Tab-separated table of C-alpha atoms in Angstrom:
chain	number	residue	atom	x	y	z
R	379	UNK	CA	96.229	55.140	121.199
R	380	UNK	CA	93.864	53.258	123.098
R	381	UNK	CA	95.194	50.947	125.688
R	382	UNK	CA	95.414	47.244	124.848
R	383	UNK	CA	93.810	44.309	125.857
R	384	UNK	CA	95.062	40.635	127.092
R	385	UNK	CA	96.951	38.840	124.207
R	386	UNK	CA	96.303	35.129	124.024
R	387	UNK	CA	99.515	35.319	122.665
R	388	UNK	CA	102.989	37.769	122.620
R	389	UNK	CA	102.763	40.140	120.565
R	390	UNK	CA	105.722	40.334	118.086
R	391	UNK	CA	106.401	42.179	114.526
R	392	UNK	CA	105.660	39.732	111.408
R	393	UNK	CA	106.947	40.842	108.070
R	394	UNK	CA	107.358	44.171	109.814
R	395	UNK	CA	103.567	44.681	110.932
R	396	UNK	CA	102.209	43.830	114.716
R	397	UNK	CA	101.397	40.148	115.587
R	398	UNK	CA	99.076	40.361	118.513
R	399	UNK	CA	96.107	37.511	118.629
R	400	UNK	CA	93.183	38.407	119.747
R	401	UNK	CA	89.446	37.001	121.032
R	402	UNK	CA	86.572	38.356	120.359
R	403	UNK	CA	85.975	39.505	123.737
R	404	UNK	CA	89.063	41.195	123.811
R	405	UNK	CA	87.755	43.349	121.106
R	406	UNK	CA	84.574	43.831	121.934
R	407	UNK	CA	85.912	45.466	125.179
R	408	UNK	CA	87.358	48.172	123.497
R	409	UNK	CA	84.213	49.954	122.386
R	410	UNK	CA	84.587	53.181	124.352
R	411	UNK	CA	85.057	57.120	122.799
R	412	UNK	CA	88.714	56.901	124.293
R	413	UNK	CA	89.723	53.262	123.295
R	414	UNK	CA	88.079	51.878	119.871
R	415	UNK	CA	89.322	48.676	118.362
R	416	UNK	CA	87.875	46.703	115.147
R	417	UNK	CA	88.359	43.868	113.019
R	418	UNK	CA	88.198	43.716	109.186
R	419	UNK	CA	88.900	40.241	107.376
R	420	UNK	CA	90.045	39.025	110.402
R	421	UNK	CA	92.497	41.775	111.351
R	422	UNK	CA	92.400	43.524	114.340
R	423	UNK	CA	92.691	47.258	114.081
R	424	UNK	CA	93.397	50.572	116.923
R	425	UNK	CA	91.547	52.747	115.744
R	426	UNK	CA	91.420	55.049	118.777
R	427	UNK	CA	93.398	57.918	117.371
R	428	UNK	CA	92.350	57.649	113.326
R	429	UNK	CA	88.639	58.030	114.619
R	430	UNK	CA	89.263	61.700	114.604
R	431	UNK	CA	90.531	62.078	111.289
R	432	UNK	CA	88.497	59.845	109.723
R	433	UNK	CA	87.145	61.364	106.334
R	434	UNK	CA	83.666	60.071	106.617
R	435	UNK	CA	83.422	61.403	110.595
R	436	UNK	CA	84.240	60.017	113.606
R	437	UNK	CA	81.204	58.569	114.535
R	438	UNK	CA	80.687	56.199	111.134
R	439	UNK	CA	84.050	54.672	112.313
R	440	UNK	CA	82.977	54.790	115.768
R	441	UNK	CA	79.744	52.826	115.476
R	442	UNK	CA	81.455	49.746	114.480
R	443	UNK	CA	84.165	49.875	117.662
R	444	UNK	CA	84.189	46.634	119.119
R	445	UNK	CA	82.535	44.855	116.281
R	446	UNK	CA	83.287	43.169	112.998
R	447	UNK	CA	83.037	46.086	110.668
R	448	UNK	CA	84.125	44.331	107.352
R	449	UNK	CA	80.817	44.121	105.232
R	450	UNK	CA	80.580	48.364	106.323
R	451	UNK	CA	83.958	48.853	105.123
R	452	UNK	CA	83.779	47.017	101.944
R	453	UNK	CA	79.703	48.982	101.613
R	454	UNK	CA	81.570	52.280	101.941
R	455	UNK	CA	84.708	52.044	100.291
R	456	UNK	CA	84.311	51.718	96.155
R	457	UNK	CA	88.007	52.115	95.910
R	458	UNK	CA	89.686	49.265	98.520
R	459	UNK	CA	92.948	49.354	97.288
R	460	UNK	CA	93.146	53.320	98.241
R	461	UNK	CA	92.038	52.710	101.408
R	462	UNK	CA	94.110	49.566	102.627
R	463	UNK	CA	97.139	52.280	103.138
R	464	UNK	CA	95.559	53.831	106.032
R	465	UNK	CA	94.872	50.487	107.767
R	466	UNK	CA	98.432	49.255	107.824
R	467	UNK	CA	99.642	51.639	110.506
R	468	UNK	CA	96.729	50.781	112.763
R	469	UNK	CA	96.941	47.167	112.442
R	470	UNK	CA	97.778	45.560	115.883
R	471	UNK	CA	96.980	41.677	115.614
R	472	UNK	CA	94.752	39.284	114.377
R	473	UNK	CA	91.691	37.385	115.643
R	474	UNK	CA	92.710	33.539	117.460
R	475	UNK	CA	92.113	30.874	114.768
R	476	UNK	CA	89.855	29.413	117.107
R	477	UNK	CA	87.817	32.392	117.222
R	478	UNK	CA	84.798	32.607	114.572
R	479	UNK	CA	85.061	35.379	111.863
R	480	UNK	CA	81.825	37.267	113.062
R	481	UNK	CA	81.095	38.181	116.150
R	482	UNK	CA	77.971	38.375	118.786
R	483	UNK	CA	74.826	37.417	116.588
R	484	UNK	CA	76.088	37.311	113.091
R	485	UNK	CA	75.468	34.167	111.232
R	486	UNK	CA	78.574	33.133	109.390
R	487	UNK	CA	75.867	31.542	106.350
R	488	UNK	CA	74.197	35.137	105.677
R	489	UNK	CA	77.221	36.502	105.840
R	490	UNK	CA	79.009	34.229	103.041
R	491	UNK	CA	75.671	33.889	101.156
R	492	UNK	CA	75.993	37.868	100.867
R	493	UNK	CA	79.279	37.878	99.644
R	494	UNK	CA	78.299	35.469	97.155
R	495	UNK	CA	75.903	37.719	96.301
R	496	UNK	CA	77.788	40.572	96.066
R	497	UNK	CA	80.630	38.993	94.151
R	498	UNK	CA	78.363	37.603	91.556
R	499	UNK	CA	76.356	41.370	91.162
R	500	UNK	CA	79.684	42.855	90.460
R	501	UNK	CA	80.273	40.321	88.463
R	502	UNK	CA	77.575	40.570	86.178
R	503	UNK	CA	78.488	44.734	85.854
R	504	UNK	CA	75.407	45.935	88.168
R	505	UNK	CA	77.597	48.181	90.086
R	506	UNK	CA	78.568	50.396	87.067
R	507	UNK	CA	76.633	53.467	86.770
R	508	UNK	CA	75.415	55.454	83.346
R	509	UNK	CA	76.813	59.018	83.695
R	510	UNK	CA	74.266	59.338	80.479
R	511	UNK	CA	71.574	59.373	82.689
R	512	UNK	CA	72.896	61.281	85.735
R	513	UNK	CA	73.765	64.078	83.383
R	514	UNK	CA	69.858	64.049	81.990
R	515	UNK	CA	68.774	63.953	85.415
R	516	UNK	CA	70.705	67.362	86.091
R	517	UNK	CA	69.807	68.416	82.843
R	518	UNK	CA	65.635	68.017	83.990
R	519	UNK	CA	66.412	69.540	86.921
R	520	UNK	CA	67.982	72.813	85.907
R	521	UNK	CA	65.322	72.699	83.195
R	522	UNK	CA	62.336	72.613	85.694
R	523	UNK	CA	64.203	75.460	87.429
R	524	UNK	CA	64.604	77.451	84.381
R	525	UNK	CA	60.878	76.770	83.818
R	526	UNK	CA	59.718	78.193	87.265
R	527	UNK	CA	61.177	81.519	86.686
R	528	UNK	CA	60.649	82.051	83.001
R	529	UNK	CA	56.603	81.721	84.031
R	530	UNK	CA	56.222	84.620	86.051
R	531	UNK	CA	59.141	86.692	84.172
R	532	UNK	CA	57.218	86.373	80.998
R	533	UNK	CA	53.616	85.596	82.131
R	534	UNK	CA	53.610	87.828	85.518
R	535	UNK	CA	53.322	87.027	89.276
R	536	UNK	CA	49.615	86.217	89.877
R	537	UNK	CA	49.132	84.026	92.515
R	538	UNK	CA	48.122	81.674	90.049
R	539	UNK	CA	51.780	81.255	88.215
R	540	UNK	CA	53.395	81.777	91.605
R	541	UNK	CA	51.895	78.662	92.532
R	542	UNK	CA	52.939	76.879	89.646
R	543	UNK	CA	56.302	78.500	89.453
R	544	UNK	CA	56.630	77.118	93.243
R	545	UNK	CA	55.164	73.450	92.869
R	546	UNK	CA	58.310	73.476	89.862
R	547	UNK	CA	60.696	74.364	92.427
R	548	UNK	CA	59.908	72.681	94.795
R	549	UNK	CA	59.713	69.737	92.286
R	550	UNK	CA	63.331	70.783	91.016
R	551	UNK	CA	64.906	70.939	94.871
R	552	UNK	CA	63.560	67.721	95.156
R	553	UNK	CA	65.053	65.947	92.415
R	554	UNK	CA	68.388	67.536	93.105
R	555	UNK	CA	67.902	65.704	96.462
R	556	UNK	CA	67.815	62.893	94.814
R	557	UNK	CA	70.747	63.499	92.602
R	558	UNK	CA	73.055	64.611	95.154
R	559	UNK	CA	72.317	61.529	97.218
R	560	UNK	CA	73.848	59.561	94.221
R	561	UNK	CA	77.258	61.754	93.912
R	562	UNK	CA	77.239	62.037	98.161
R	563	UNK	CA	77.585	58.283	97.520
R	564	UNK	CA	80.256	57.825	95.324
R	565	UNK	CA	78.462	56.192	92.857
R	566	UNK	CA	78.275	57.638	89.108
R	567	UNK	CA	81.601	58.544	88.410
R	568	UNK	CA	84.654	55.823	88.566
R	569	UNK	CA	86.926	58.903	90.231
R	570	UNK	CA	85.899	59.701	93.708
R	571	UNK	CA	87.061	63.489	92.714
R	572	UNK	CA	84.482	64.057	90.401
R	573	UNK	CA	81.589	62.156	92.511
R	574	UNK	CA	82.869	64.861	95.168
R	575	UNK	CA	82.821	68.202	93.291
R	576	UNK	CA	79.659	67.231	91.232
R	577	UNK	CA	78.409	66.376	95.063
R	578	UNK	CA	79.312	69.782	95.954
R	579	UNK	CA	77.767	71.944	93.288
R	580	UNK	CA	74.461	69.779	93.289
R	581	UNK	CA	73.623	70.166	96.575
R	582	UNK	CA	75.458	73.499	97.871
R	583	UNK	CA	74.768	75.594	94.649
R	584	UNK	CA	71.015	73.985	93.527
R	585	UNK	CA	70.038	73.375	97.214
R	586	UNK	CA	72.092	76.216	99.374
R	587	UNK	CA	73.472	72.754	101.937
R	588	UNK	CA	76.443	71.276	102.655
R	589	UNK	CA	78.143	68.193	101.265
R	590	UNK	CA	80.152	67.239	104.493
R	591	UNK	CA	76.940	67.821	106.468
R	592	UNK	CA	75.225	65.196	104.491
R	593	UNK	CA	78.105	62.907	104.720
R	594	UNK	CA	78.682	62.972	108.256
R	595	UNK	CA	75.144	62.357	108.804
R	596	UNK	CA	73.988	59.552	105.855
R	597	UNK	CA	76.963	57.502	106.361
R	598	UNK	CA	75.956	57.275	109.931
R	599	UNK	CA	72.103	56.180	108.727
R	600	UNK	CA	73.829	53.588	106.069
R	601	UNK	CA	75.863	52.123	108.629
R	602	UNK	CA	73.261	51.765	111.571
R	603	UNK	CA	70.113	52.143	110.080
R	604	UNK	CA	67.084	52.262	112.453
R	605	UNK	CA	69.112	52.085	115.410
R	606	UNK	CA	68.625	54.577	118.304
R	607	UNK	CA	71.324	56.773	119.162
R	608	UNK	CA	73.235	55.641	116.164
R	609	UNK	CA	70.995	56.700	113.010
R	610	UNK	CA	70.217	60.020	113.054
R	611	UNK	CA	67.294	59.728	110.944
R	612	UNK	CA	65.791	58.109	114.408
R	613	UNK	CA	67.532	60.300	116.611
R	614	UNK	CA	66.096	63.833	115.825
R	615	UNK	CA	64.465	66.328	118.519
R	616	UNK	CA	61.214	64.505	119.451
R	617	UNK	CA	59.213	67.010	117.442
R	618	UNK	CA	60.738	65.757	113.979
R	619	UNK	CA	59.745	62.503	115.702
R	620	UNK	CA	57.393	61.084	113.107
R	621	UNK	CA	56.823	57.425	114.915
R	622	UNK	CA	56.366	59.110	118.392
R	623	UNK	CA	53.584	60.869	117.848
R	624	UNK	CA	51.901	57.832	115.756
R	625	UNK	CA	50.983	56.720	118.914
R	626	UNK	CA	48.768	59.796	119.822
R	627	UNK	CA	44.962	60.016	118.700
R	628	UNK	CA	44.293	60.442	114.806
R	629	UNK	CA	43.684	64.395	114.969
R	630	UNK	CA	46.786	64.621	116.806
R	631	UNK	CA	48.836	62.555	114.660
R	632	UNK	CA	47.259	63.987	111.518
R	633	UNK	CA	48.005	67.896	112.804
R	634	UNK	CA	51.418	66.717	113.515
R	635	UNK	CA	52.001	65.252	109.562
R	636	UNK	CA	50.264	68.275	107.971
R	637	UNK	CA	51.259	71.418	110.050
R	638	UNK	CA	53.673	70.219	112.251
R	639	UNK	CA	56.592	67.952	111.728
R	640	UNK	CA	57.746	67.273	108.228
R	641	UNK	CA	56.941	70.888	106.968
R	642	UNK	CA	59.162	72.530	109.498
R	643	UNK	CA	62.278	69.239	108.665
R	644	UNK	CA	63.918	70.664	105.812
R	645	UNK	CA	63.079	74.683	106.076
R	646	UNK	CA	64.125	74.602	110.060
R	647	UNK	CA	65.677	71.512	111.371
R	648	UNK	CA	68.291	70.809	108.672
R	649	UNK	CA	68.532	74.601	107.752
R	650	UNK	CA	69.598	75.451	111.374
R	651	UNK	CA	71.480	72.204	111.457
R	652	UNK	CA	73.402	73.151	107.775
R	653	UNK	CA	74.468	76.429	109.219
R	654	UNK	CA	75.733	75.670	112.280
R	655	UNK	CA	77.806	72.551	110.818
R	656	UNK	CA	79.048	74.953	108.906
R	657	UNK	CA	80.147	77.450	110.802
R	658	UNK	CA	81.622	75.041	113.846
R	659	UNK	CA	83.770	72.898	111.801
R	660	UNK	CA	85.034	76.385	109.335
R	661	UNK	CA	83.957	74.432	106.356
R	662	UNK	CA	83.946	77.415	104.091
R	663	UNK	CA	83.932	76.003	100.918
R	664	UNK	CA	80.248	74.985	101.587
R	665	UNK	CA	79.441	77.750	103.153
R	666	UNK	CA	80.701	79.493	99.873
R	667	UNK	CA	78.609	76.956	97.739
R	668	UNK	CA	75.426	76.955	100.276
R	669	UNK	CA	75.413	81.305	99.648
R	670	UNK	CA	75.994	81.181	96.156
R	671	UNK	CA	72.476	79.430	95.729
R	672	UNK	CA	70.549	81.961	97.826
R	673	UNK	CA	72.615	84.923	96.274
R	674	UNK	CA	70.981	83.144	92.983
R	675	UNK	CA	67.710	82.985	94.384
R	676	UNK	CA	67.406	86.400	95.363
R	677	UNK	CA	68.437	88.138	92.004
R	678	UNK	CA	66.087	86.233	90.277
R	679	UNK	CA	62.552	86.783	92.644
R	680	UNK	CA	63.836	90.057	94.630
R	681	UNK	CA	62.858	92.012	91.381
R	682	UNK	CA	59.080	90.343	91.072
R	683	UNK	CA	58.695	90.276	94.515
R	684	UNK	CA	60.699	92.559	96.652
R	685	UNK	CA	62.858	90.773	99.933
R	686	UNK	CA	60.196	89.997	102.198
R	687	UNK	CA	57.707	88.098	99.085
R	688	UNK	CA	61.048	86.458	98.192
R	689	UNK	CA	61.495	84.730	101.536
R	690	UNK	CA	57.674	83.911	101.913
R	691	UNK	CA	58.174	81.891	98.335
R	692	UNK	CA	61.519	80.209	99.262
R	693	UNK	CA	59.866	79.180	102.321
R	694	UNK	CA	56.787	77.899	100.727
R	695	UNK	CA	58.740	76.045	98.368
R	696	UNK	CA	61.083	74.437	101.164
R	697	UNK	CA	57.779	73.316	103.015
R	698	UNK	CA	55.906	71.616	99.812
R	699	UNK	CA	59.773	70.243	98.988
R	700	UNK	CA	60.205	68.632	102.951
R	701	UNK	CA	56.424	67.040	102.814
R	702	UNK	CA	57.807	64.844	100.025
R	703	UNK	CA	60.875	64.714	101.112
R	704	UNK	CA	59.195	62.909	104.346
R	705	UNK	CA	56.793	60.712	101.955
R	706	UNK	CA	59.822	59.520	100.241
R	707	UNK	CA	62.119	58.894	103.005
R	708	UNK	CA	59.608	57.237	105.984
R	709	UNK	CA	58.060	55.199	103.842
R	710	UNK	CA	60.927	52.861	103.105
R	711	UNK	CA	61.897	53.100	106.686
R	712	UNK	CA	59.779	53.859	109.675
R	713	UNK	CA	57.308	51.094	108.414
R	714	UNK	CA	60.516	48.630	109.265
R	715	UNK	CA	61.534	47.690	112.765
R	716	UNK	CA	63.263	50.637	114.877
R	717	UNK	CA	65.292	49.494	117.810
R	718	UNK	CA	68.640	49.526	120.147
R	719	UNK	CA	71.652	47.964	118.827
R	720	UNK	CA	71.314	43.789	118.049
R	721	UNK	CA	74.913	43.516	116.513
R	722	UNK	CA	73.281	42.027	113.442
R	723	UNK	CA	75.160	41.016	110.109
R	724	UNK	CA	75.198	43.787	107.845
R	725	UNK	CA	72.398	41.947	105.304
R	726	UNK	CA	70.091	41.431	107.970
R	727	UNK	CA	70.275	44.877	109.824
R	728	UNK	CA	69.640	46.447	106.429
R	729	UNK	CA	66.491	44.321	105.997
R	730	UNK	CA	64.583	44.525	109.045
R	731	UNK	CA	65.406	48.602	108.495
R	732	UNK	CA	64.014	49.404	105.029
R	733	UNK	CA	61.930	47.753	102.698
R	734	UNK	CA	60.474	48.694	99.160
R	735	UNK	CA	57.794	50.360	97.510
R	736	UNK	CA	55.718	49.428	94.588
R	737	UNK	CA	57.663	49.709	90.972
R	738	UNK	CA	56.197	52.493	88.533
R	739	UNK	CA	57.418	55.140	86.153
R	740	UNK	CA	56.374	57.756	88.692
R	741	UNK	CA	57.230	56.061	91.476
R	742	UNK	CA	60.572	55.746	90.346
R	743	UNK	CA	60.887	59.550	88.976
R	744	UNK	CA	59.357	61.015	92.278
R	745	UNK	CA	61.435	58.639	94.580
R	746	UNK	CA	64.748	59.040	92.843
R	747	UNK	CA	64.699	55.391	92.554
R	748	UNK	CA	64.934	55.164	96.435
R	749	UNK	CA	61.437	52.640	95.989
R	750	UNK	CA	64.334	50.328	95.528
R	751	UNK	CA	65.263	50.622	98.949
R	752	UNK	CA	66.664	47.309	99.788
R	753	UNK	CA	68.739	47.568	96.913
R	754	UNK	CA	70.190	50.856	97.645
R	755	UNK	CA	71.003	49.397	101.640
């Protein structure tokens, strides 16, 4: 565990749990990879050696060391109850009652104006999701699928259909995007189990990547969003860059857009990025799921188009599917302020990070509802 810092008072067991009393500088000095402390509700946690078995990764957990990390854990834990039993053995203490309940730059109003807010949205039954409509959504997306291939099976492979039968693919991988960012979130189904397996099969079998991937990297975005070196939607190789090069002259910038950056994110980047997160951590149940959907790919065009016409049309398809894919995901981001770590309160670091596009019926179809950006921080 990591070491500890200067009580203001002994530490002793109450009602069989430790009693230490902390300041906030006394936590935030415990911020390091070997020595992580933080506070929820007012309790003071070591979290030093849990870090590494944290479920959502070690660096989610590991963002917040030092800091105030209730409004995160409450954000990413739909089942609190569940999760108070692995807190208990790494409680330690308890902030001083003189010390405020947020730390650094957090205003104490937002913060209990948000949990006003939050109360009175769960309140009111906003939280609860239709598994109606998540199960239509699948059922449009295997359906587009379906459609792709029964064009040129039926009508032939001109380059005319292939097109078509692409542009539905391409369609159909990204609206399983969507989908899977809903299950990766924990948010349709009241059972965390079936969120995870329906995770799991959405975006390993229909999209050949891995579920833990994704989580280890969007919880990381959700919980610092916009912030260098702690969002890795900011943090990419310099080439995936998008706001970087927005600096450079127009021809540059739009060479970069077109032929450069976000045609190569998904088909490259992530792809080399899936496999090797595979692979390292020996998570073979993905891996299984990621090979199943190219083992389906390849039975269905390898017979119109041989191995090497099959791999130019997956990779055509993965190039028209990351250009939206960027669109989608810049647009309620990148316009919003990008910077090193402020401490913020959780409302207001979510705010200056995203903001929302215009409402329509496309808008909301194409988007996956992700126009409603705010919302969904």
């Amino acid at each position: 565990m990591g070491g500890g810092g200067q009580l203001t008072e002994p530490a002793e067991q109450v009602n069989g749990r430790a009693g230490g009393v902390y300041t906030w500088q006394e936590v935030q000095s415990h911020c390091s990879r070997s020595d992580q402390w933080l506070v929820i509700d007012r309790k003071v946690y070591n979290i030093t050696q849990w870090a590494k078995r944290h479920p959502g990764g070690i660096r989610v957990i590991s963002h917040y060391a030092g800091e105030d990390a209730t409004e995160a854990f409450t954000a990413f834990h739909p089942d609190l109850k569940c999760v108070q039993k692995f807190l208990k053995p790494l409680l330690i203490g308890e902030l001083a009652a003189t010390e405020p309940s947020q730390d650094r730059n957090k205003s104490a109003t937002i913060i209990q104006d948000f949990h006003t807010l939050r109360a009175k949205v769960e309140s009111e039954g906003l939280f609860r999701a239709r598994p109606s409509f998540f199960c239509f959504h699948l059922g449009h997306i295997l359906l587009l699928e379906a459609l792709a291939w029964l064009i040129i099976w039926v009508w032939g492979t001109s380059w005319t259909l292939t097109l078509l039968s692409a542009f539905l693919l391409a369609t159909s991988q990204l609206q399983a995007g969507w989908l899977q960012h809903d299950f990766g979130h924990l948010s349709v189904f009241k059972k965390s189990s079936w969120n995870h397996v329906l995770h799991k099969f959405t975006i390993g079998h229909l999209k050949g990547a891995s579920a833990n991937w994704w989580n280890h990297r969007h919880y990381q975005h959700h919980a610092k969003p916009n912030v260098f070196s702690k969002d890795p939607d900011v943090n990419m190789l310099h080439l995936f860059s998008f706001f970087i090069l927005s600096l450079c002259i127009p021809l540059c910038y739009s060479t970069y857009f077109f032929l450069v950056g976000p045609p190569l994110l998904i088909p490259i980047y992530f792809h080399i990025q899936i496999m090797r997160s595979m692979i390292s951590r020996h998570d073979w149940v993905d891996l299984a799921c990621s090979l199943s959907h190219y083992l389906r790919y390849l039975c269905c065009s390898v017979p119109l188009y041989g191995l090497l016409g099959s791999m130019l049309l997956i990779s055509f398809v993965r190039v028209l599917e990351s250009h939206c894919f960027v669109w989608v995901t810049q647009m309620n981001h990148l316009p919003m302020n990008i910077d090193h770590e402020k401490h913020q309160d959780w409302l207001s670091m979510q705010l200056h990070a995203t903001c929302n596009i215009k409402q329509s019926p496309f808008n909301d179809w194409f988007s996956g509802h992700l126009n409603f950006q705010i919302e969904h921080q």
